[in-house]
XYZ file of C-alpha atoms in Angstrom:
636
model
C -45.774 -59.195 19.257
C -48.845 -61.465 19.299
C -49.601 -60.509 22.840
C -49.877 -56.693 21.869
C -52.356 -57.811 19.083
C -54.430 -59.790 21.442
C -54.538 -56.741 24.227
C -56.423 -55.033 21.374
C -59.312 -57.380 21.368
C -61.822 -56.602 24.133
C -65.123 -57.642 25.151
C -67.202 -60.773 24.729
C -67.990 -60.204 20.853
C -64.132 -59.224 20.034
C -62.956 -62.436 22.105
C -65.633 -64.614 20.280
C -64.518 -63.673 16.885
C -60.856 -63.836 17.697
C -61.331 -67.455 18.909
C -63.957 -68.718 16.424
C -62.763 -66.926 13.174
C -59.157 -65.638 13.523
C -57.341 -68.605 15.006
C -59.179 -71.287 12.904
C -58.678 -69.369 9.680
C -55.240 -68.195 10.477
C -53.960 -71.253 11.905
C -55.280 -74.461 10.766
C -55.182 -73.921 6.892
C -56.907 -75.713 4.171
C -54.791 -78.865 4.707
C -56.546 -79.426 8.143
C -59.364 -80.913 6.519
C -57.996 -81.947 3.071
C -54.843 -83.930 4.643
C -51.317 -82.923 3.577
C -50.234 -86.273 2.250
C -46.417 -86.904 2.281
C -45.193 -83.355 2.757
C -42.395 -81.494 4.685
C -43.272 -81.281 8.216
C -42.647 -77.659 10.115
C -43.441 -79.288 13.708
C -44.520 -82.662 15.198
C -46.872 -82.261 18.557
C -47.100 -85.535 20.407
C -46.768 -87.416 17.150
C -49.159 -84.939 15.192
C -47.773 -83.286 12.296
C -48.157 -79.720 11.245
C -46.977 -79.795 7.650
C -44.926 -76.975 6.182
C -47.822 -76.331 3.702
C -50.119 -75.833 6.732
C -47.818 -73.599 8.447
C -47.206 -71.267 5.420
C -50.775 -71.134 4.770
C -51.638 -70.351 8.358
C -48.767 -67.795 8.450
C -50.065 -66.205 5.193
C -53.657 -66.172 6.481
C -52.504 -64.581 9.715
C -50.811 -61.662 7.969
C -54.048 -61.124 5.719
C -56.145 -61.163 8.947
C -53.884 -58.703 10.616
C -53.701 -56.400 7.586
C -57.516 -56.387 7.574
C -57.752 -55.665 11.035
C -55.309 -52.821 11.299
C -56.361 -51.225 7.923
C -54.500 -48.049 7.178
C -52.584 -48.510 10.488
C -50.849 -51.814 9.005
C -47.133 -51.082 8.626
C -45.305 -54.131 7.215
C -42.052 -52.576 7.456
C -42.268 -52.643 11.184
C -42.965 -56.183 11.553
C -40.075 -58.460 12.443
C -40.769 -61.353 9.935
C -38.524 -63.936 11.497
C -39.895 -63.318 15.046
C -43.693 -63.251 13.934
C -43.364 -66.535 11.854
C -41.844 -68.205 14.954
C -44.786 -66.915 17.105
C -47.317 -68.190 14.721
C -45.733 -71.434 14.603
C -45.715 -71.532 18.454
C -49.258 -70.406 18.427
C -50.281 -73.389 16.072
C -48.568 -75.811 18.510
C -50.331 -74.358 21.438
C -53.829 -74.713 19.718
C -52.879 -78.283 18.711
C -52.025 -78.902 22.349
C -55.360 -77.699 23.421
C -57.278 -79.621 20.882
C -55.521 -82.880 21.941
C -56.277 -82.109 25.599
C -60.146 -81.335 24.737
C -60.329 -84.550 22.987
C -58.664 -86.177 25.918
C -61.359 -84.783 28.167
C -63.979 -85.989 25.738
C -65.341 -82.389 24.969
C -67.700 -82.489 21.943
C -69.808 -79.819 20.147
C -73.191 -80.793 18.689
C -74.147 -79.728 14.737
C -76.877 -77.640 16.143
C -74.540 -75.242 18.017
C -72.232 -75.180 15.045
C -75.034 -74.209 12.712
C -76.135 -71.585 15.166
C -72.865 -70.118 15.240
C -72.358 -69.828 11.483
C -75.871 -68.386 11.114
C -75.119 -65.732 13.734
C -71.805 -64.453 11.926
C -72.576 -61.156 10.080
C -70.546 -61.911 7.075
C -72.997 -64.632 6.051
C -76.323 -62.610 6.574
C -78.276 -60.485 4.244
C -81.062 -58.213 5.476
C -80.210 -59.581 8.876
C -80.778 -63.318 8.149
C -78.545 -66.042 7.127
C -78.286 -66.512 3.507
C -76.835 -69.713 2.132
C -75.305 -68.236 -0.943
C -73.468 -65.634 1.054
C -71.958 -68.327 3.331
C -70.933 -70.461 0.406
C -69.430 -67.495 -1.471
C -67.762 -66.276 1.532
C -66.214 -69.696 2.570
C -65.135 -70.167 -0.891
C -63.278 -66.893 -1.215
C -61.332 -68.093 1.989
C -60.293 -71.181 -0.118
C -62.446 -73.451 2.111
C -65.394 -75.709 1.566
C -68.611 -75.566 3.938
C -67.535 -78.929 5.471
C -63.908 -77.629 6.115
C -65.244 -74.341 7.632
C -67.691 -76.063 9.805
C -64.916 -78.387 11.084
C -63.086 -75.271 11.917
C -65.867 -73.682 13.766
C -66.217 -76.888 15.776
C -62.552 -76.939 16.669
C -62.862 -73.473 17.756
C -65.816 -74.079 20.041
C -64.084 -77.218 21.706
C -61.221 -75.247 22.443
C -63.320 -72.482 23.917
C -65.068 -75.067 26.223
C -61.712 -76.094 27.589
C -61.074 -72.476 28.213
C -64.305 -71.970 30.212
C -63.899 -75.229 32.131
C -60.929 -73.768 33.696
C -61.660 -70.195 33.952
C -65.465 -70.817 35.315
C -64.080 -72.287 38.515
C -62.426 -69.199 40.157
C -63.348 -66.909 42.871
C -62.277 -63.400 44.520
C -62.069 -62.396 48.092
C -63.249 -58.897 49.407
C -59.598 -57.965 50.182
C -58.574 -58.903 46.703
C -61.558 -56.552 45.560
C -60.448 -53.710 47.718
C -56.964 -53.892 46.297
C -57.963 -54.130 42.665
C -60.113 -50.733 43.252
C -57.403 -49.003 44.956
C -54.811 -49.860 41.994
C -57.381 -49.466 39.144
C -58.836 -46.353 40.065
C -55.699 -44.683 41.452
C -55.022 -41.243 40.500
C -51.659 -39.536 40.216
C -50.973 -35.663 40.381
C -47.929 -34.679 38.211
C -46.296 -32.333 36.034
C -43.644 -32.882 33.185
C -41.697 -31.158 30.564
C -40.177 -32.871 27.244
C -36.891 -32.189 25.457
C -37.269 -32.717 21.810
C -35.780 -35.693 20.018
C -33.868 -33.441 17.566
C -31.648 -32.430 20.611
C -30.107 -35.699 20.725
C -30.131 -36.792 17.061
C -28.202 -33.403 16.324
C -24.732 -34.178 15.669
C -24.972 -38.050 15.785
C -22.969 -39.493 12.892
C -22.684 -43.061 12.049
C -19.639 -44.271 10.156
C -19.644 -46.812 7.243
C -17.602 -49.161 9.455
C -20.272 -49.213 12.176
C -22.831 -49.845 9.241
C -20.971 -52.785 8.028
C -20.468 -54.435 11.474
C -24.106 -54.233 12.121
C -24.886 -55.571 8.931
C -22.652 -58.501 9.465
C -24.067 -59.160 12.947
C -27.674 -58.857 11.723
C -28.071 -60.474 8.456
C -31.059 -62.367 9.332
C -32.975 -59.183 9.871
C -32.478 -58.204 6.360
C -34.029 -61.315 4.492
C -35.817 -60.574 1.428
C -38.738 -62.952 1.249
C -39.248 -65.261 -1.723
C -41.303 -63.447 -4.383
C -42.731 -63.700 -7.920
C -44.065 -61.964 -10.724
C -47.082 -63.330 -12.524
C -48.970 -62.860 -15.949
C -52.599 -63.559 -15.656
C -55.844 -63.571 -17.613
C -58.797 -61.748 -15.559
C -62.203 -62.407 -16.446
C -65.202 -60.959 -14.545
C -68.801 -59.901 -15.443
C -68.488 -56.370 -14.376
C -65.538 -56.085 -16.777
C -67.453 -57.766 -19.707
C -70.457 -55.526 -19.112
C -68.438 -52.324 -19.616
C -67.364 -53.520 -23.200
C -70.822 -54.233 -24.465
C -73.424 -51.968 -26.030
C -77.012 -52.209 -26.906
C -79.422 -50.722 -29.291
C -83.000 -49.677 -28.546
C -84.566 -52.584 -30.440
C -82.546 -55.139 -28.256
C -83.462 -53.170 -25.150
C -87.160 -53.015 -25.879
C -87.198 -56.918 -26.599
C -85.597 -57.459 -23.229
C -87.941 -55.354 -21.720
C -91.142 -57.094 -23.188
C -89.686 -60.333 -21.970
C -89.280 -59.276 -18.547
C -92.014 -56.996 -17.904
C -92.481 -58.375 -14.442
C -89.543 -56.724 -13.355
C -90.685 -53.438 -14.341
C -94.223 -53.213 -12.667
C -96.692 -50.310 -13.549
C -97.053 -49.477 -9.942
C -94.939 -46.919 -8.537
C -91.300 -48.183 -7.556
C -88.456 -46.342 -6.153
C -84.626 -47.174 -6.381
C -82.670 -46.130 -3.455
C -79.150 -46.800 -2.165
C -78.231 -46.954 1.630
C -75.370 -47.096 4.056
C -76.003 -49.209 7.163
C -74.429 -48.927 10.447
C -75.665 -51.980 12.261
C -76.875 -52.147 16.006
C -77.148 -55.465 17.366
C -80.554 -56.386 19.063
C -80.371 -55.683 22.732
C -77.358 -53.383 22.450
C -76.601 -51.146 25.420
C -77.014 -47.094 25.213
C -73.306 -46.918 24.707
C -73.121 -49.163 21.674
C -76.282 -47.328 20.085
C -74.442 -44.009 20.805
C -71.270 -45.229 19.140
C -72.983 -46.524 16.001
C -75.082 -43.211 15.798
C -71.952 -41.107 15.924
C -70.419 -43.167 13.315
C -73.247 -42.811 11.061
C -73.575 -39.176 11.660
C -70.032 -38.749 10.498
C -70.782 -40.680 7.346
C -73.950 -38.510 6.733
C -71.684 -35.323 6.979
C -69.319 -36.905 4.386
C -71.945 -37.732 1.788
C -73.788 -34.459 2.221
C -70.487 -32.773 1.788
C -69.904 -34.187 -1.653
C -68.216 -37.443 -1.304
C -69.540 -39.949 -3.886
C -72.333 -41.994 -1.963
C -71.509 -45.176 -3.800
C -67.942 -45.113 -2.911
C -68.488 -44.368 0.666
C -71.165 -46.882 0.919
C -68.572 -49.470 -0.416
C -66.013 -48.533 2.139
C -68.285 -48.017 5.148
C -71.612 -49.754 4.930
C -72.000 -53.144 6.784
C -74.915 -54.389 4.745
C -73.456 -57.370 2.932
C -76.272 -57.636 0.443
C -75.626 -54.244 -1.026
C -72.204 -53.082 -0.199
C -70.579 -54.478 -3.351
C -73.208 -52.510 -5.510
C -72.260 -49.151 -3.714
C -75.485 -49.514 -1.323
C -77.800 -50.064 -4.311
C -81.110 -51.880 -3.241
C -82.659 -51.681 -6.617
C -86.204 -50.915 -7.245
C -89.109 -51.721 -4.709
C -92.607 -50.782 -4.030
C -94.104 -49.430 -0.948
C -94.496 -51.895 1.870
C -91.289 -53.831 1.040
C -88.995 -52.367 3.263
C -89.048 -51.847 7.139
C -91.745 -49.307 7.918
C -89.479 -46.490 9.261
C -87.307 -47.094 6.130
C -90.217 -47.120 3.701
C -91.853 -44.090 4.984
C -88.593 -41.807 4.444
C -87.954 -43.394 0.995
C -91.253 -42.520 -0.477
C -90.923 -38.968 0.811
C -87.524 -38.184 -1.011
C -86.985 -36.893 -4.150
C -84.457 -38.227 -6.719
C -80.665 -37.369 -5.652
C -82.074 -36.549 -2.154
C -80.131 -37.994 1.165
C -82.078 -38.641 4.180
C -81.272 -37.835 7.751
C -80.433 -40.867 9.693
C -83.011 -43.558 9.818
C -83.266 -46.001 12.581
C -84.718 -49.525 12.210
C -84.242 -52.734 13.889
C -81.159 -53.390 11.868
C -79.482 -50.114 12.969
C -78.976 -46.534 11.468
C -79.475 -46.104 7.681
C -78.550 -43.306 5.516
C -80.654 -43.247 2.433
C -80.235 -41.739 -1.202
C -83.235 -41.847 -3.498
C -81.874 -42.710 -6.910
C -85.089 -42.813 -9.196
C -88.666 -42.952 -9.130
C -89.802 -45.694 -11.771
C -92.703 -44.728 -14.042
C -94.715 -46.936 -16.168
C -93.233 -46.710 -19.628
C -89.913 -48.124 -21.272
C -88.495 -44.750 -21.503
C -88.865 -44.212 -17.648
C -86.968 -47.482 -17.108
C -84.617 -47.604 -20.140
C -81.399 -47.083 -18.120
C -82.363 -49.818 -15.677
C -83.313 -52.265 -18.546
C -80.162 -51.269 -20.291
C -78.205 -52.106 -17.016
C -80.031 -55.411 -16.698
C -79.692 -56.341 -20.421
C -76.098 -55.679 -20.309
C -75.564 -57.812 -17.280
C -77.445 -60.619 -18.577
C -75.483 -60.628 -21.728
C -71.914 -60.261 -19.755
C -73.209 -63.322 -17.740
C -73.919 -65.318 -20.817
C -70.372 -64.492 -22.388
C -68.743 -64.990 -19.010
C -69.837 -68.586 -18.485
C -69.102 -69.549 -22.216
C -65.703 -67.737 -21.879
C -64.943 -69.024 -18.381
C -65.151 -72.700 -19.512
C -63.062 -72.066 -22.697
C -60.315 -70.113 -20.588
C -60.070 -73.255 -18.272
C -59.769 -75.624 -20.961
C -57.421 -73.855 -23.223
C -54.954 -72.750 -20.115
C -55.023 -76.688 -19.247
C -54.307 -77.859 -22.889
C -51.834 -75.436 -23.635
C -50.023 -75.324 -19.965
C -46.775 -73.449 -20.943
C -48.364 -70.149 -22.096
C -51.314 -68.021 -21.668
C -51.194 -66.665 -25.152
C -53.281 -69.241 -26.675
C -56.231 -68.626 -24.361
C -55.711 -64.617 -24.521
C -55.885 -64.857 -28.398
C -58.792 -67.120 -28.519
C -60.965 -64.994 -26.104
C -59.484 -61.491 -27.104
C -58.350 -60.911 -23.500
C -55.278 -58.682 -22.828
C -52.932 -60.533 -20.343
C -51.988 -58.532 -17.403
C -48.751 -58.433 -15.441
C -48.006 -58.249 -11.761
C -45.367 -56.483 -9.872
C -43.246 -58.436 -7.426
C -45.416 -59.913 -4.461
C -44.305 -62.457 -1.823
C -46.482 -65.072 0.152
C -48.070 -62.262 1.910
C -49.595 -61.276 -1.453
C -50.019 -58.066 -3.281
C -52.811 -55.655 -4.025
C -56.309 -56.246 -5.536
C -56.735 -59.715 -6.581
C -53.180 -60.465 -6.032
C -53.972 -60.486 -2.303
C -56.498 -63.167 -2.796
C -55.593 -66.453 -0.622
C -56.443 -68.623 -3.827
C -54.206 -66.392 -6.071
C -51.318 -66.657 -3.726
C -51.608 -70.440 -3.202
C -51.584 -70.918 -6.950
C -48.640 -68.626 -7.628
C -46.396 -70.511 -5.229
C -47.682 -74.082 -5.731
C -45.373 -76.651 -7.209
C -47.214 -77.139 -10.364
C -47.120 -73.425 -11.168
C -43.965 -72.245 -9.833
C -41.612 -75.382 -10.087
C -43.210 -77.102 -13.152
C -43.951 -73.716 -14.920
C -47.380 -74.546 -15.876
C -50.580 -72.495 -16.045
C -52.693 -72.422 -13.132
C -56.289 -74.013 -13.045
C -58.845 -71.409 -13.380
C -59.274 -69.451 -10.004
C -62.778 -68.974 -8.903
C -62.571 -65.660 -6.912
C -66.407 -65.113 -6.946
C -69.067 -66.676 -8.794
C -68.632 -64.012 -11.418
C -64.964 -63.672 -11.507
C -62.291 -65.951 -12.346
C -58.323 -65.807 -12.941
C -55.695 -68.004 -14.578
C -52.105 -67.259 -13.868
C -48.544 -68.302 -14.641
C -45.182 -67.314 -12.868
C -43.021 -65.167 -15.262
C -40.187 -64.469 -12.675
C -39.136 -65.985 -9.479
C -36.620 -65.012 -6.687
C -35.675 -67.135 -3.865
C -35.637 -65.880 -0.336
C -32.312 -63.933 0.217
C -30.519 -61.504 2.278
C -30.668 -57.908 1.009
C -27.336 -56.273 -0.070
C -25.826 -53.669 2.104
C -26.427 -51.160 -0.138
C -30.011 -51.677 -0.066
C -30.289 -51.482 3.641
C -27.489 -48.980 4.256
C -29.802 -46.020 4.872
C -32.111 -48.048 7.139
C -29.307 -49.273 9.311
C -27.788 -45.562 9.495
C -31.312 -44.406 10.714
C -31.422 -47.112 13.155
C -28.038 -46.711 14.761
C -28.466 -43.041 14.824
C -31.906 -43.352 16.712
C -30.235 -45.859 19.049
C -27.425 -43.455 19.836
C -29.636 -40.583 20.157
C -31.745 -42.739 22.786
C -28.437 -43.384 24.694
C -27.591 -39.663 24.951
C -31.292 -38.927 26.037
C -31.183 -41.477 28.754
C -27.812 -40.239 30.019
C -28.990 -36.528 30.037
C -32.077 -37.660 31.586
C -30.190 -39.342 34.461
C -28.267 -36.304 34.859
C -31.239 -34.027 35.132
C -33.121 -36.275 37.385
C -30.154 -36.156 39.826
C -30.167 -32.323 39.712
C -33.974 -32.339 40.452
C -33.481 -34.740 43.364
C -30.786 -32.399 44.836
C -33.249 -29.306 44.818
C -33.675 -28.205 41.234
C -37.035 -27.661 39.943
C -38.607 -28.538 36.605
C -39.106 -24.775 35.915
C -35.475 -24.074 36.312
C -34.509 -26.853 33.889
C -37.327 -25.794 31.356
C -35.874 -22.251 31.423
C -32.407 -23.688 30.947
C -33.364 -25.885 28.094
C -35.711 -23.493 26.514
C -38.823 -25.621 26.828
C -41.937 -25.160 28.989
C -43.391 -27.300 31.905
C -46.846 -28.725 30.866
C -49.569 -27.641 33.343
C -49.787 -29.858 36.448
C -52.656 -32.189 36.426
C -54.364 -35.371 38.083
C -54.990 -38.384 35.868
C -55.980 -41.928 35.964
C -54.690 -44.838 34.050
C -57.346 -44.362 31.322
C -56.144 -40.803 30.589
C -56.110 -39.985 26.876
C -54.821 -36.374 26.871
C -51.157 -37.579 27.985
C -48.833 -39.800 25.825
C -49.664 -43.474 26.488
C -46.129 -44.438 27.107
C -45.875 -41.412 29.785
C -48.959 -42.594 31.524
C -47.537 -46.018 32.001
C -44.234 -44.832 33.181
C -46.019 -42.364 35.627
C -47.866 -45.423 37.105
C -44.682 -47.322 37.530
C -42.882 -44.556 39.659
C -42.653 -45.020 43.432
C -45.151 -43.150 45.885
C -43.762 -39.680 47.183
C -42.718 -39.762 50.772
C -43.595 -36.554 52.380
C -44.006 -33.252 50.510
C -41.163 -33.718 48.201
C -42.119 -35.104 44.614
C -40.477 -38.181 43.032
C -38.778 -37.432 39.920
C -38.320 -39.742 36.645
C -37.393 -39.692 33.204
C -38.640 -41.522 30.030
C -37.306 -41.899 26.689
C -40.757 -41.708 24.775
C -41.778 -43.413 21.676
C -41.538 -39.984 19.815
C -38.008 -39.871 20.502
C -38.466 -37.085 23.128
C -36.993 -37.192 26.566
C -39.648 -36.626 29.338
C -38.694 -35.299 32.735
C -41.494 -36.114 35.231
C -42.510 -34.825 38.779
C -44.817 -37.151 40.526
C -46.226 -35.123 43.561
C -49.146 -37.145 45.090
C -50.920 -40.546 44.750
C -54.605 -41.200 45.771
C -55.727 -44.835 45.719
C -59.255 -45.494 44.620
C -61.992 -46.536 46.985
C -65.196 -48.750 46.736
C -67.167 -45.629 46.582
C -65.505 -44.809 43.067
C -66.354 -48.623 41.820
C -69.271 -47.520 39.979
C -66.802 -45.986 37.243
C -65.993 -49.592 36.435
C -69.524 -51.082 36.558
C -70.061 -51.621 40.339
C -68.950 -54.325 42.930
C -70.314 -56.945 40.886
C -68.825 -56.201 37.664
C -65.281 -55.708 39.362
C -65.516 -59.012 41.080
C -66.412 -60.671 37.875
C -63.488 -59.115 35.983
C -61.235 -60.370 39.025
C -62.335 -63.803 38.430
C -62.036 -63.817 34.644
C -58.505 -62.451 35.049
C -57.568 -65.012 37.408
C -59.093 -67.769 35.459
C -57.252 -66.488 32.362
C -54.102 -66.667 34.218
C -54.652 -70.224 35.185
C -55.642 -71.176 31.701
C -52.349 -69.588 30.684
C -50.702 -71.783 33.284
C -52.434 -74.878 31.666
C -51.133 -73.996 28.331
C -47.711 -73.594 29.960
C -47.909 -76.924 31.471
C -49.216 -78.689 28.261
C -46.272 -77.171 26.392
C -43.689 -78.146 29.036
C -44.777 -81.727 29.111
C -45.506 -82.367 25.207
C -43.289 -84.078 22.918
C -42.659 -81.058 20.293
C -40.329 -81.289 17.433
C -39.584 -78.232 15.414
C -37.783 -78.498 12.005
C -34.915 -76.314 11.995
C -35.854 -74.643 8.654
C -39.527 -74.469 9.323
C -39.792 -70.858 10.075
C -37.390 -69.412 7.834
C -38.385 -66.863 5.085
């Protein structure tokens, strides 16, 4: 499962981020620098403990990271929870062994390199430059401190040094390169037909006895995770601002006190969506970014809300939470290309793509600021209400934390004192829920001993500098096996599909036998009422053929003579494919430019071999290590 995730990460940048961000955040956890104290142990690696809390936090962070990476493609119902927990623990053990080996070899990383890496991470930059506030806020949201985050980066860099030490010593011969090209650029000439899954599902029945037998034999597959419901008080500046009003007298007074913010020279207020292009990017990367920006431009010109699209798509950390809003600025403040376009637009107008050293911008002019109070009244009102909301927030935040602590058995006293309506969540597990319920700090607090076991209010949880939350658990369910009634339909569907796959494979074998004895695909297609797909020649990278079919095609034996080789495949879609492979043509060095030329291929081969040796090193470390895994450590 983890291997399939790793294979999606390609290229130097993706690898770098996986090593330096995903692994430390997902696998070491907050206790890696705070210390776990006397806690239950999930595993011991050569005498070094991985506590149960570290494992749970690492597993939760890994799931959160996975959810963020996959976005809309995240399908939790398809994840084998027990298997994934075991694999994450094994990954933590592996990384622990690598760190021990690195320390044994005396590998070290200096402070300058750690600062350089942190400064280069896009999430900590504003307008293309490292921003200390963004850094501290981003680290804090992850439930870490700057010192803890820097230690994790250092550990990641040390681990990468070990990897480079192993992979950097390999070489490749010309014969190996020739073989690589022959296989990698190989082309196969084939045709195929598909028999729909419905053919095999039809008539498949699953009895109650079969369902009960499967349930009894696979109860661990139907574990319901531990979960809680919480009541919470949610306090944030934006929410407070929405409840406030202001009269002209108050606004004029605020305007007069802050005239430096509302200069008399012409200013323009604009919002933008940024699709970044890294300095030195090649033409392919620039083209990709431009295509993405053009697609977004089409959306906002088609009527989609600019602020909503900016929040979803813009990569400018300094303005994305504001819907791309850059506030007011005078000419000469922005990049020349950006500035030239903004000062030609009319309010409400959206620009074409604008290229700057930061990437491609889509700009919407919001307003042209005049000289009078009336011209900037809305801006003054927004600023005034935000300032008032901040004043109230900081006053309420301190009171909320104090009352929740002094009255630990209920949130109602704090709610009554501050006039805040408590909210209640739906059930959520250690993987978190939606919105604020997915924040690592909220999950950690909800499942902490003080809140979950002792029944106290949590401390005030700072989600951002302008957003805090206090919670208490109102209902709790231990991990348990779901009842047969709850999972009966899922088991029936699974058994029906398995039965259909067996039928498909059996019929596929029979049809392949007929083809081998002289029948043709066209004859079988006529018999089954389907059509033969047009004959074509494809490479391993073909996109117009189902991926599982391409994989099967390149596993089939070469035809001998003029007769095709036949094969079958029960596809991911549930359909059955019958394949006729006619010819195989190996790639040659003349084709090598398709993969970047001889030098690039040789480098890829060296890296592949180095990676293989590094995997062997990891295997050897694991084989010779003294690892003790507690029996219950990965149970749900």
